[in-house]
């Protein structure tokens, strides 16, 4: 066993160099073999193309010669007058000009006028003229010819002229000179060679296997080191050959193709051996130079291993080992800095450089264990995800940095600031037990909602805050964070900027959590129901249809209101299945009403999430077509806020729905953010006034003004109007006076099941008829 470093290094170098040489030699050997095969295959493919092109060129030559001959005035006069000497002279001259091997002139009936071959050996004139002015392959006297037949007209047809080239060994040899590949033309049916560029001895040895099929041929070629491609003339659609099995076989010598690669292999082996020898010499010299400084570097490595980053590493050398010593010393400094950086990154947010959740959790846990008192505030940015999706993550990150900077500027030393995650920031202060924090937080929220300037653009953000006091509202970091997030979420729902935790909120949260868990099974377990609130004509009071309203009857929780579970369904994506169920159930009921002779319409509500589905228009249109309903009997209601969530996508989706014939209604009009400029772009048919404008219509001059102006606007824009929340006759009469077309509300009926709706309709219509 070799124990010296020098010997081991020499063996190592020899092993590495030898191994690399063997691996590379194998790789070169395989690569050159593959390249040799590809070269042979390319030669064969080129041979196929050249054969086809040469046949095409010869065909063109024949066709041109035939046209020159048949267009020659003297030749046509000779044919017409039967001047045999002139005919023969013309045929001979034209044949010599292009070296044709076959020339035949026949009368229109097929009789011989002049010919170099017996007509009985040629196919009938009908076959020759079938491909007039096109080159074809035929057999004559057991020889294959490429022929062209052209008419002789003066001006009527007086004869047929046929010219041809022989397909023979000379042609095959010419092709070999062009492509470096042998070409053999075989008539399998007649068991003979037609033409070949192979050596005569090879042609002679081929004779016994000609009629045995392609497999013996290919085996024969392979045994002699020849690669081959083959094709059947008919199958390749080169020409027409009557009742023959004619095959073209292209072959190339593998050894000849690989000869240059063999030279390359030999050269590579020589280079490899020289490299191996040089490696051994280099190993011996290097081992002598390396041994001395290795001990010093080993000691330096031991220092780093022990965590000693203070002692500098120096080697008094000007060579690579001296440089390596400098690198080791630089590594020592870098590792020291990196450890400090890792500790910092583990405790601070990379984007804002604020303390992160980990550091905040550790600090707060220490305060809680020490009996500390204080307030925690969680602030998040309202609808930040939409902003991030719309403007991009880079802009979103820059906005978060601006928010962090403004928070730091507004906070005093009594507050800690950290970034929890995403758009959530946490503020902590100690020794506050009263509501002094409330004034501070409200003022802080007001400062945060001032516009943010970024790259010349102004961004107006809205914030929500959740507040807890410790340890009253929780004795652990996770509990306090969860309750702050819960408060911030409820602040968003209640549309207030700040909400502090109070006892009992956990129960509400857990109730929503249980609803969230039960939601996926609501459709499958058939717990959903549709109720219908009548919609009436304002002028006549007649029932014209209903709005479909969903109800969830849970076996444990009882009736769950839509405003409880619809927002949760939108958050989880379950709203798609619920909307599909509502559409199916509502349109099934509408179909039954129409079949019963009740010409009602039905209104179906869509959410903002529904408008993001590309297949929504096709789905609803398919349901309507399957039930034989008229699209105009279906109204789709979408709230202003749903449209404004992504107005461009909403316009695109609503346009698709409206183009199918369905009516589009803006629900809760007047409570959202739609401007007149946006309203005129929306593909809508109807405005639905929110109940907040109708409830006090009799007594509120402001509501009357809003309703009057909205109805006037709708009339000018040729939109129909619906008023919801009609709860007394006075509101009805006001709507009549102001010109509203449709209404609904508890004054007439609460939402009813389908059966109750039908019963109520009959009673109401009877009462209406009695009054009139």
XYZ file of C-alpha atoms in Angstrom:
772
model
C 0.000 0.000 0.000
C 1.387 3.409 -0.961
C 1.732 5.600 2.129
C 3.588 8.654 0.857
C 1.566 11.628 -0.319
C 3.731 11.948 -3.405
C 3.129 8.340 -4.417
C -0.591 8.607 -3.750
C -0.754 11.805 -5.789
C 1.052 10.192 -8.714
C -1.293 7.177 -8.576
C -4.272 9.506 -8.271
C -3.223 11.572 -11.283
C -2.549 8.405 -13.283
C -5.911 6.935 -12.290
C -7.809 10.138 -13.063
C -6.033 10.719 -16.336
C -6.348 7.069 -17.356
C -9.989 6.931 -16.339
C -10.730 10.154 -18.174
C -8.876 8.826 -21.213
C -10.823 5.555 -21.213
C -14.173 7.312 -20.708
C -13.474 9.886 -23.397
C -12.172 7.174 -25.756
C -15.368 5.180 -25.271
C -17.394 8.346 -25.814
C -15.436 9.194 -28.976
C -15.764 5.600 -30.197
C -19.540 5.650 -29.700
C -19.881 9.147 -31.156
C -17.846 8.294 -34.265
C -19.792 5.068 -34.749
C -23.051 6.997 -34.519
C -21.729 9.701 -36.798
C -20.555 7.065 -39.279
C -24.024 5.512 -39.300
C -25.597 8.932 -39.742
C -23.190 9.689 -42.584
C -24.128 6.454 -44.343
C -27.823 7.145 -43.824
C -27.437 10.680 -45.173
C -25.648 9.332 -48.248
C -28.498 6.896 -48.807
C -31.123 9.606 -48.299
C -29.233 11.861 -50.730
C -29.122 9.009 -53.222
C -32.905 8.649 -53.011
C -33.411 12.367 -53.593
C -30.855 12.511 -56.409
C -32.496 9.529 -58.126
C -35.880 11.214 -57.985
C -34.438 14.540 -59.193
C -32.461 12.872 -62.012
C -35.546 11.020 -63.206
C -37.472 14.299 -63.111
C -34.725 16.067 -65.122
C -34.604 13.262 -67.688
C -38.376 13.403 -67.927
C -38.195 17.155 -68.612
C -35.553 16.535 -71.288
C -37.752 13.928 -72.929
C -40.765 16.204 -72.773
C -38.864 19.152 -74.271
C -37.444 16.940 -77.024
C -40.908 15.559 -77.763
C -42.377 19.068 -77.922
C -39.562 20.286 -80.208
C -40.113 17.266 -82.465
C -43.910 17.488 -82.601
C -43.826 21.273 -83.106
C -41.363 21.044 -85.999
C -43.261 22.141 -89.124
C -41.233 19.984 -91.494
C -41.741 16.923 -89.301
C -45.485 17.456 -89.136
C -45.629 17.932 -92.951
C -43.638 14.738 -93.403
C -45.959 12.814 -91.070
C -49.034 14.250 -92.740
C -47.718 13.397 -96.245
C -46.240 10.030 -95.203
C -42.681 11.058 -96.207
C -40.887 8.143 -94.528
C -37.332 9.386 -95.230
C -37.990 12.789 -93.694
C -39.727 11.193 -90.722
C -36.812 8.882 -90.039
C -34.292 11.664 -90.523
C -36.132 13.906 -88.042
C -36.437 11.107 -85.495
C -32.741 10.255 -85.805
C -31.640 13.888 -85.482
C -33.772 14.497 -82.392
C -32.762 11.181 -80.867
C -29.051 11.876 -81.303
C -29.452 15.358 -79.865
C -30.544 14.040 -76.443
C -29.208 10.463 -76.749
C -32.590 8.803 -76.568
C -32.648 5.010 -76.524
C -36.167 4.510 -77.869
C -38.211 6.412 -80.466
C -41.602 5.377 -81.788
C -44.045 7.144 -84.082
C -47.580 5.673 -84.256
C -50.730 6.635 -86.044
C -53.725 7.674 -83.918
C -55.010 4.097 -84.307
C -51.730 2.660 -82.960
C -50.206 1.541 -86.267
C -46.447 1.814 -86.562
C -45.116 4.662 -88.694
C -41.504 4.481 -87.548
C -39.920 2.807 -84.510
C -36.639 1.705 -82.995
C -38.364 -1.155 -81.158
C -41.075 -3.641 -81.959
C -44.434 -2.188 -80.947
C -45.471 -5.540 -79.562
C -42.870 -5.100 -76.823
C -44.359 -1.792 -75.750
C -47.526 -1.229 -73.711
C -50.641 -0.403 -75.786
C -50.936 3.123 -77.118
C -53.842 3.751 -74.739
C -51.534 3.284 -71.756
C -48.814 5.483 -73.267
C -51.234 8.285 -74.070
C -52.952 8.007 -70.689
C -50.052 9.938 -69.141
C -49.600 12.296 -72.101
C -46.843 14.896 -71.634
C -45.758 13.103 -68.434
C -42.794 10.767 -68.063
C -43.656 7.152 -67.178
C -41.667 3.970 -66.625
C -42.506 1.006 -68.824
C -40.905 -2.280 -69.872
C -39.982 -3.033 -73.484
C -38.027 -6.098 -74.483
C -37.275 -6.738 -70.760
C -35.643 -3.323 -70.523
C -37.073 -0.506 -68.458
C -37.491 2.801 -70.206
C -38.517 6.255 -69.073
C -40.920 7.400 -71.793
C -42.767 10.520 -72.822
C -45.562 10.416 -75.394
C -46.702 13.600 -77.151
C -49.331 14.207 -79.861
C -48.437 15.329 -83.389
C -51.144 17.719 -84.630
C -51.549 19.415 -87.986
C -53.886 20.840 -86.749
C -55.786 17.638 -85.899
C -54.134 14.644 -84.305
C -52.128 12.823 -87.001
C -49.727 10.736 -84.898
C -48.249 9.958 -81.497
C -44.493 10.394 -80.875
C -42.868 8.416 -78.042
C -39.284 9.071 -76.853
C -37.489 7.235 -74.071
C -34.309 6.765 -72.065
C -33.192 3.333 -70.937
C -32.844 2.634 -67.209
C -29.564 0.661 -67.264
C -26.201 0.177 -65.580
C -24.885 3.370 -67.126
C -27.577 5.378 -65.310
C -26.854 3.545 -62.038
C -23.119 4.235 -62.420
C -23.807 7.918 -63.074
C -25.855 8.109 -59.888
C -23.088 6.434 -57.911
C -20.595 9.028 -59.131
C -22.977 11.752 -57.947
C -23.891 10.329 -54.542
C -21.126 7.873 -53.576
C -23.779 5.205 -53.025
C -24.579 2.142 -55.157
C -28.014 1.907 -56.781
C -29.645 -1.346 -57.816
C -32.955 -1.658 -59.653
C -34.539 -5.119 -59.261
C -37.552 -6.724 -60.906
C -38.647 -9.154 -58.194
C -41.478 -10.534 -60.314
C -39.150 -11.444 -63.194
C -36.354 -12.527 -60.832
C -33.680 -10.358 -62.474
C -31.570 -7.237 -62.164
C -32.695 -4.301 -64.296
C -29.717 -2.049 -63.562
C -26.979 -1.825 -60.929
C -23.786 0.059 -60.119
C -22.442 -2.834 -58.016
C -19.330 -4.662 -59.069
C -20.049 -7.382 -61.689
C -18.941 -10.067 -59.235
C -21.460 -8.827 -56.679
C -24.181 -8.656 -59.313
C -23.459 -12.276 -60.240
C -23.692 -13.444 -56.617
C -27.017 -11.612 -56.242
C -28.758 -13.665 -58.916
C -29.872 -16.591 -56.671
C -31.626 -14.351 -54.145
C -33.359 -11.857 -56.436
C -36.805 -13.403 -56.170
C -36.662 -14.255 -52.446
C -37.894 -10.869 -51.189
C -36.260 -7.928 -49.438
C -35.157 -9.638 -46.230
C -32.568 -11.956 -47.909
C -31.374 -8.926 -49.869
C -30.827 -6.834 -46.771
C -29.094 -9.728 -44.994
C -26.831 -10.233 -48.022
C -25.878 -6.553 -48.052
C -25.301 -6.482 -44.296
C -22.947 -9.493 -44.473
C -20.791 -7.541 -46.928
C -20.662 -4.416 -44.736
C -23.162 -2.475 -46.812
C -25.934 -0.278 -45.349
C -29.086 -0.093 -47.458
C -32.337 1.794 -48.022
C -34.999 0.442 -50.330
C -38.291 1.476 -51.778
C -40.831 0.034 -54.191
C -41.478 2.222 -57.219
C -45.253 1.985 -57.021
C -45.309 2.527 -53.238
C -43.024 5.518 -53.600
C -45.283 6.894 -56.351
C -42.301 7.661 -58.575
C -43.808 6.434 -61.798
C -46.156 3.895 -63.240
C -44.829 0.369 -63.827
C -47.371 -2.123 -65.110
C -47.784 -5.416 -63.213
C -44.238 -5.494 -61.904
C -42.634 -5.642 -58.490
C -39.774 -3.224 -59.037
C -37.588 -2.174 -56.108
C -34.856 0.454 -55.817
C -32.058 -0.490 -53.413
C -29.504 2.136 -52.327
C -26.391 0.782 -50.588
C -23.204 2.293 -49.173
C -20.009 0.807 -47.763
C -19.911 1.258 -43.966
C -16.160 0.666 -43.801
C -15.431 3.402 -46.329
C -17.696 5.829 -44.419
C -15.897 5.010 -41.164
C -12.345 5.248 -42.516
C -11.871 8.911 -41.582
C -13.305 8.279 -38.122
C -10.816 5.406 -37.612
C -7.976 7.827 -38.250
C -9.523 10.218 -35.703
C -9.680 7.429 -33.103
C -6.035 6.545 -33.590
C -5.007 10.175 -33.281
C -7.063 10.534 -30.116
C -5.434 7.472 -28.543
C -2.020 8.944 -29.241
C -3.004 12.283 -27.709
C -4.454 10.532 -24.673
C -1.295 8.530 -24.018
C 0.829 11.674 -24.311
C -1.522 13.444 -21.903
C -1.263 10.572 -19.425
C 2.527 10.724 -19.520
C 2.496 14.486 -18.960
C 0.061 14.043 -16.059
C 2.435 11.615 -14.340
C 5.345 14.026 -14.720
C 3.217 16.910 -13.451
C 2.054 14.826 -10.455
C 5.614 14.168 -9.397
C 6.570 17.854 -9.589
C 3.362 19.062 -7.915
C 3.620 16.615 -5.021
C 7.003 18.046 -4.138
C 5.647 21.646 -4.044
C 2.376 20.923 -2.275
C 3.539 18.933 0.733
C 5.168 21.779 2.647
C 2.307 24.342 2.845
C -0.363 21.692 3.400
C 0.421 21.443 7.068
C -0.068 25.186 7.496
C -3.385 25.088 5.637
C -4.470 22.084 7.684
C -3.833 24.001 10.898
C -5.805 26.955 9.522
C -8.710 24.654 8.671
C -8.670 23.315 12.232
C -8.972 26.883 13.522
C -12.065 27.453 11.379
C -13.457 24.114 12.507
C -13.159 25.193 16.154
C -15.012 28.418 15.342
C -11.946 30.591 15.744
C -12.578 33.398 13.255
C -10.270 35.912 14.954
C -6.833 34.474 14.149
C -5.641 35.589 10.694
C -4.319 33.002 8.228
C -1.043 33.894 6.532
C 1.340 31.905 4.285
C 4.674 33.516 3.422
C 4.521 32.430 -0.199
C 3.959 34.203 -3.515
C 2.554 31.184 -5.341
C -0.880 29.584 -5.450
C -0.571 28.347 -1.864
C 0.067 31.875 -0.723
C -3.033 32.931 -2.627
C -4.890 29.977 -1.103
C -3.883 31.192 2.321
C -5.337 34.603 1.461
C -8.507 32.893 0.259
C -8.702 30.954 3.521
C -8.373 34.197 5.424
C -11.025 35.829 3.270
C -13.248 32.815 3.884
C -12.713 33.248 7.628
C -13.902 36.864 7.415
C -16.803 35.978 5.092
C -17.988 33.146 7.338
C -17.939 35.467 10.313
C -20.016 38.072 8.462
C -22.317 35.430 7.030
C -23.080 34.050 10.456
C -24.023 37.539 11.577
C -26.151 37.946 8.435
C -27.854 34.555 8.929
C -28.763 35.517 12.463
C -30.126 38.838 11.183
C -32.112 37.211 8.355
C -33.556 34.661 10.757
C -34.984 37.498 12.856
C -35.656 40.301 10.344
C -37.853 40.582 7.269
C -35.824 40.606 4.029
C -38.085 43.117 2.266
C -38.598 45.776 4.954
C -35.768 44.926 7.388
C -38.323 44.955 10.204
C -38.344 42.302 12.950
C -40.147 39.231 11.649
C -42.627 36.882 13.247
C -39.895 34.788 14.848
C -38.210 37.699 16.657
C -41.522 39.303 17.615
C -42.796 35.989 18.984
C -39.691 35.506 21.090
C -39.790 39.061 22.481
C -43.507 38.914 23.272
C -43.217 35.488 24.882
C -40.519 36.903 27.159
C -42.783 39.852 28.088
C -45.716 37.540 28.787
C -43.582 35.297 30.979
C -42.400 38.396 32.889
C -46.009 39.542 33.461
C -45.849 42.387 30.970
C -48.965 44.367 30.030
C -49.645 46.015 26.706
C -51.499 46.347 23.412
C -50.905 44.685 20.057
C -52.233 46.131 16.798
C -52.293 44.205 13.514
C -52.599 46.422 10.420
C -53.182 45.048 6.954
C -53.794 46.625 3.572
C -57.320 46.230 2.242
C -57.483 44.415 -1.123
C -53.705 44.268 -1.337
C -53.821 40.966 -3.231
C -55.829 42.596 -6.024
C -53.348 45.462 -6.155
C -50.444 43.014 -6.244
C -52.043 40.953 -9.030
C -52.898 44.039 -11.067
C -49.632 45.973 -10.729
C -47.195 43.095 -10.295
C -45.158 41.813 -7.370
C -42.353 44.343 -7.854
C -44.692 47.316 -7.390
C -46.422 45.489 -4.533
C -43.079 44.989 -2.734
C -42.181 48.652 -3.192
C -45.544 49.706 -1.739
C -44.954 47.449 1.276
C -41.598 49.136 1.787
C -43.267 52.570 1.648
C -45.878 51.448 4.190
C -43.149 50.142 6.517
C -41.233 53.415 6.222
C -44.309 55.510 7.002
C -45.138 53.335 9.998
C -41.620 53.779 11.351
C -41.902 57.546 10.897
C -45.197 57.727 12.790
C -44.298 55.471 15.712
C -42.624 56.604 18.922
C -40.010 54.675 20.845
C -42.774 53.197 23.007
C -43.899 50.988 20.109
C -42.276 47.979 18.461
C -42.929 47.453 14.784
C -42.635 44.155 12.910
C -43.866 42.558 9.708
C -45.844 39.406 10.319
C -46.275 38.223 6.718
C -47.622 39.472 3.401
C -49.363 42.807 3.962
C -49.662 42.387 7.757
C -47.731 44.606 10.174
C -47.830 44.297 13.971
C -47.367 47.153 16.465
C -46.724 46.413 20.144
C -46.570 48.754 23.116
C -46.347 48.023 26.829
C -47.839 49.467 30.019
C -51.028 50.743 28.350
C -54.195 49.545 30.060
C -56.799 52.153 29.040
C -58.070 53.317 25.663
C -55.230 55.776 25.017
C -54.094 53.449 22.253
C -57.369 53.958 20.369
C -56.770 57.618 19.629
C -53.222 56.850 18.571
C -54.229 53.989 16.226
C -57.025 56.008 14.592
C -54.600 58.877 13.985
C -52.044 56.418 12.624
C -54.632 54.908 10.236
C -55.465 58.400 9.017
C -51.802 59.044 8.253
C -51.459 55.714 6.463
C -54.366 56.488 4.155
C -52.607 59.541 2.754
C -51.497 58.874 -0.867
C -48.223 57.007 -1.439
C -45.994 58.368 -4.217
C -44.081 55.786 -6.233
C -42.301 56.387 -9.548
C -44.455 59.405 -10.315
C -47.726 57.619 -9.502
C -49.981 58.124 -6.497
C -51.463 55.114 -4.722
C -54.329 55.533 -2.274
C -54.490 52.565 0.101
C -57.036 51.585 2.718
C -56.160 49.768 5.910
C -57.878 47.597 8.496
C -56.669 47.047 12.050
C -57.320 44.437 14.724
C -56.400 45.160 18.342
C -55.815 42.907 21.370
C -54.578 43.601 24.892
C -52.234 41.194 26.603
C -52.513 39.189 28.697
C -56.284 39.873 28.977
C -57.036 38.743 25.411
C -54.540 35.905 25.256
C -51.612 34.418 27.103
C -49.650 33.184 24.080
C -48.258 34.790 20.949
C -50.186 32.533 18.548
C -53.497 33.176 20.309
C -52.987 36.942 20.242
C -52.039 36.904 16.533
C -55.045 34.748 15.638
C -57.411 37.066 17.473
C -55.877 40.166 15.868
C -56.303 38.633 12.415
C -59.874 37.724 13.287
C -60.580 41.323 14.369
C -59.012 42.746 11.198
C -61.123 40.393 9.048
C -64.312 41.448 10.852
C -63.321 45.094 10.536
C -63.224 44.551 6.793
C -66.661 42.926 6.813
C -68.140 45.673 9.011
C -66.391 48.359 6.934
C -64.751 49.984 9.950
C -61.044 50.870 10.148
C -60.299 49.471 13.630
C -61.862 46.669 15.678
C -60.726 45.523 19.110
C -61.165 42.022 20.393
C -64.036 41.328 22.752
C -65.239 38.205 24.481
C -67.391 35.961 22.332
C -65.699 36.790 19.030
C -63.980 33.418 19.113
C -67.354 31.718 19.088
C -68.325 33.679 15.969
C -65.014 32.774 14.411
C -65.423 29.089 15.240
C -68.976 29.197 13.927
C -67.720 30.565 10.610
C -64.987 27.932 10.638
C -67.572 25.164 11.073
C -69.649 26.677 8.275
C -66.518 26.757 6.128
C -65.851 23.075 6.830
C -69.455 22.069 6.064
C -69.691 24.158 2.894
C -68.175 21.605 0.415
C -70.868 19.057 1.336
C -73.817 21.458 1.057
C -74.438 20.730 -2.637
C -73.745 16.996 -2.468
C -76.025 16.482 0.553
C -78.838 18.530 -1.072
C -78.978 20.977 1.816
C -79.403 24.012 -0.449
C -82.843 25.374 -1.337
C -84.120 28.067 -3.662
C -86.673 30.627 -2.542
C -88.336 33.020 -4.945
C -89.298 36.626 -4.208
C -91.998 37.939 -6.547
C -91.159 40.749 -8.965
C -94.128 42.907 -9.989
C -94.957 45.473 -12.607
C -95.063 48.853 -10.864
C -97.799 50.288 -13.067
C -100.245 47.345 -12.968
C -99.107 45.427 -9.902
C -99.036 42.171 -11.893
C -96.524 39.432 -11.085
C -93.974 39.171 -13.902
C -91.465 36.783 -12.344
C -89.196 36.236 -9.369
C -85.682 36.594 -8.068
C -84.073 33.259 -7.109
C -82.537 33.473 -3.620
C -80.507 30.679 -2.095
C -81.023 29.259 1.401
C -78.912 26.683 3.265
C -80.768 24.419 5.678
C -78.064 22.686 7.706
C -79.097 19.742 9.946
C -77.018 21.095 12.858
C -76.871 24.864 12.373
C -80.381 25.307 10.990
C -80.975 28.035 8.404
C -77.712 29.716 7.399
C -78.152 33.112 5.780
C -76.537 33.771 2.385
C -74.595 36.719 3.804
C -72.932 34.219 6.182
C -71.855 31.528 3.750
C -71.602 33.261 0.343
C -68.464 35.299 1.311
C -66.889 32.106 2.656
C -67.791 30.276 -0.549
C -66.132 33.043 -2.563
C -62.972 32.799 -0.468
C -62.678 29.024 -0.890
C -63.738 28.809 -4.545
C -66.840 26.771 -3.612
C -68.963 29.580 -5.074
C -68.583 28.043 -8.555
C -70.409 24.842 -7.588
C -73.053 26.810 -5.693
C -73.671 29.124 -8.659
C -73.969 26.147 -10.979
C -76.475 24.531 -8.605
C -78.506 27.771 -8.402
C -78.574 28.116 -12.205
C -79.704 24.508 -12.689
C -82.373 24.670 -9.962
C -83.695 28.091 -11.031
C -83.924 27.166 -14.716
C -85.551 23.808 -13.885
C -88.229 25.701 -11.961
C -88.613 28.251 -14.759
C -89.123 25.404 -17.243
C -91.897 23.917 -15.053
C -93.601 27.309 -14.786
C -93.508 27.795 -18.545
C -94.838 24.293 -19.160
C -97.666 25.104 -16.700
C -98.565 28.208 -18.698
C -96.976 30.727 -16.312
C -94.870 33.063 -18.500
C -92.593 34.208 -15.692
C -89.032 35.422 -15.841
C -86.383 34.555 -13.261
C -83.446 36.601 -11.956
C -80.254 34.834 -10.860
C -77.444 36.455 -8.861
C -73.795 36.126 -9.921
C -70.757 36.921 -7.774
C -67.515 38.641 -8.717
C -65.742 35.263 -8.640
C -68.278 33.840 -11.131
C -67.317 36.543 -13.635
C -63.762 35.175 -13.660
C -64.892 31.831 -15.112
C -64.311 31.544 -18.858
C -66.887 28.764 -19.239
C -69.719 30.606 -17.430
C -71.515 31.911 -20.586
C -71.391 28.522 -22.324
C -72.620 26.768 -19.155
C -75.699 28.988 -18.681
C -76.435 29.076 -22.413
C -76.335 25.264 -22.493
C -78.794 25.026 -19.586
C -81.222 27.380 -21.335
C -81.024 25.491 -24.640
C -81.481 22.099 -22.972
C -84.708 23.291 -21.348
C -86.071 25.028 -24.425
C -86.283 28.381 -22.626
C -86.111 31.816 -24.162
C -82.892 33.562 -23.107
C -84.743 36.846 -22.554
C -86.729 35.188 -19.731
C -83.484 34.962 -17.697
C -81.970 37.996 -15.967
C -78.485 37.801 -14.445
C -77.935 40.198 -11.551
C -74.429 41.405 -10.719
C -73.594 43.916 -7.993
C -71.719 47.120 -8.712
C -68.856 46.028 -6.457
C -68.542 42.709 -8.324
C -68.229 44.563 -11.621
C -65.717 47.070 -10.286
C -63.466 44.286 -8.888
C -62.189 43.801 -12.449
C -64.210 45.949 -14.799
C -62.500 44.882 -18.018
C -63.030 41.192 -17.349
C -66.595 41.884 -16.165
C -67.396 43.728 -19.406
C -65.994 40.867 -21.470
C -67.930 38.190 -19.567
C -71.216 40.158 -19.398
C -70.973 40.922 -23.119
C -70.781 37.182 -23.841
C -73.838 36.518 -21.657
C -75.847 39.393 -23.125
C -75.016 38.382 -26.701
C -76.740 35.063 -25.957
C -80.002 36.918 -25.326
C -79.988 37.010 -21.515
C -80.679 40.264 -19.693
C -78.026 41.837 -17.459
C -78.959 43.804 -14.348
C -76.747 45.875 -12.028
C -77.844 44.975 -8.498
C -77.661 47.419 -5.536
C -77.092 50.282 -7.962
C -75.941 53.435 -6.207
C -74.017 51.741 -3.389
C -70.902 50.790 -5.354
C -68.177 52.674 -7.169
C -69.405 52.720 -10.764
C -69.099 56.087 -12.487
C -71.229 57.287 -15.372
C -68.241 56.850 -17.696
C -68.033 53.207 -16.694
C -71.803 52.694 -16.717
C -72.072 53.615 -20.378
C -69.479 50.915 -21.208
C -71.305 48.163 -19.359
C -73.460 45.761 -21.427
C -76.527 46.053 -19.153
C -80.283 46.152 -19.657
C -81.453 47.012 -16.168
C -80.602 49.053 -13.078
C -81.762 47.718 -9.703
C -82.045 50.417 -7.049
C -80.747 49.430 -3.653
C -83.292 49.028 -0.829
C -81.517 51.757 1.162
C -83.004 54.347 -1.241
C -86.513 52.839 -1.150
C -87.028 52.189 2.560
C -87.554 55.876 3.493
C -88.685 57.057 0.086
C -91.909 58.648 1.358
C -90.181 60.749 3.998
C -86.658 61.360 2.618
C -86.274 64.199 0.125
C -82.698 63.008 -0.569
C -83.872 59.477 -1.411
C -86.572 60.877 -3.685
C -83.980 62.966 -5.489
C -81.613 60.029 -5.901
C -84.368 57.707 -7.150
C -85.783 60.353 -9.509
C -82.372 61.124 -11.025
C -81.475 57.425 -11.336
C -84.764 56.661 -13.097
C -84.235 59.605 -15.444
C -80.718 58.412 -16.180
C -81.956 54.883 -16.872
C -84.669 56.190 -19.181
C -82.174 58.271 -21.162
C -79.898 55.224 -21.456
C -82.876 53.029 -22.453
C -82.495 50.806 -19.390
C -85.307 49.249 -17.409
C -85.416 49.785 -13.637
C -86.186 47.606 -10.623
C -86.718 48.812 -7.064
C -86.078 46.351 -4.248
C -87.091 46.721 -0.612
C -90.646 48.005 -1.200
C -92.178 47.643 2.267
C -95.298 49.811 2.126
C -97.887 51.052 -0.331
C -96.567 54.597 -0.119
C -93.251 53.512 -1.601
C -95.157 51.719 -4.368
C -97.131 54.840 -5.212
C -93.988 56.945 -5.236
C -92.358 54.508 -7.659
C -95.442 54.673 -9.889
C -95.241 58.450 -9.861
C -91.482 58.456 -10.629
C -91.797 55.978 -13.510
C -90.077 52.863 -12.163
C -91.024 49.698 -14.106
C -90.477 46.743 -11.709
C -90.484 46.275 -7.932
C -90.116 43.681 -5.226
C -90.237 43.716 -1.441
C -91.817 42.455 1.761
C -94.893 44.602 1.202
C -95.927 42.016 -1.367
C -94.158 38.877 -0.157
C -91.063 37.546 1.519
C -88.993 34.979 -0.475
C -91.037 31.774 -0.862
C -90.444 28.196 -1.850
C -91.545 27.313 -5.386
C -94.806 25.768 -4.164
C -95.541 28.680 -1.846
C -94.719 31.104 -4.652
C -97.236 29.471 -6.988
C -99.931 29.477 -4.282
C -99.219 33.103 -3.404
C -99.316 34.091 -7.078
C -102.748 32.532 -7.576
C -104.151 34.276 -4.482
C -102.547 37.584 -5.393
C -103.735 37.525 -9.011
C -107.245 36.647 -7.872
C -107.213 39.540 -5.404
C -105.840 41.870 -8.049
C -108.568 40.816 -10.492
C -111.231 41.300 -7.795
C -109.983 44.843 -7.116
C -110.146 45.749 -10.780
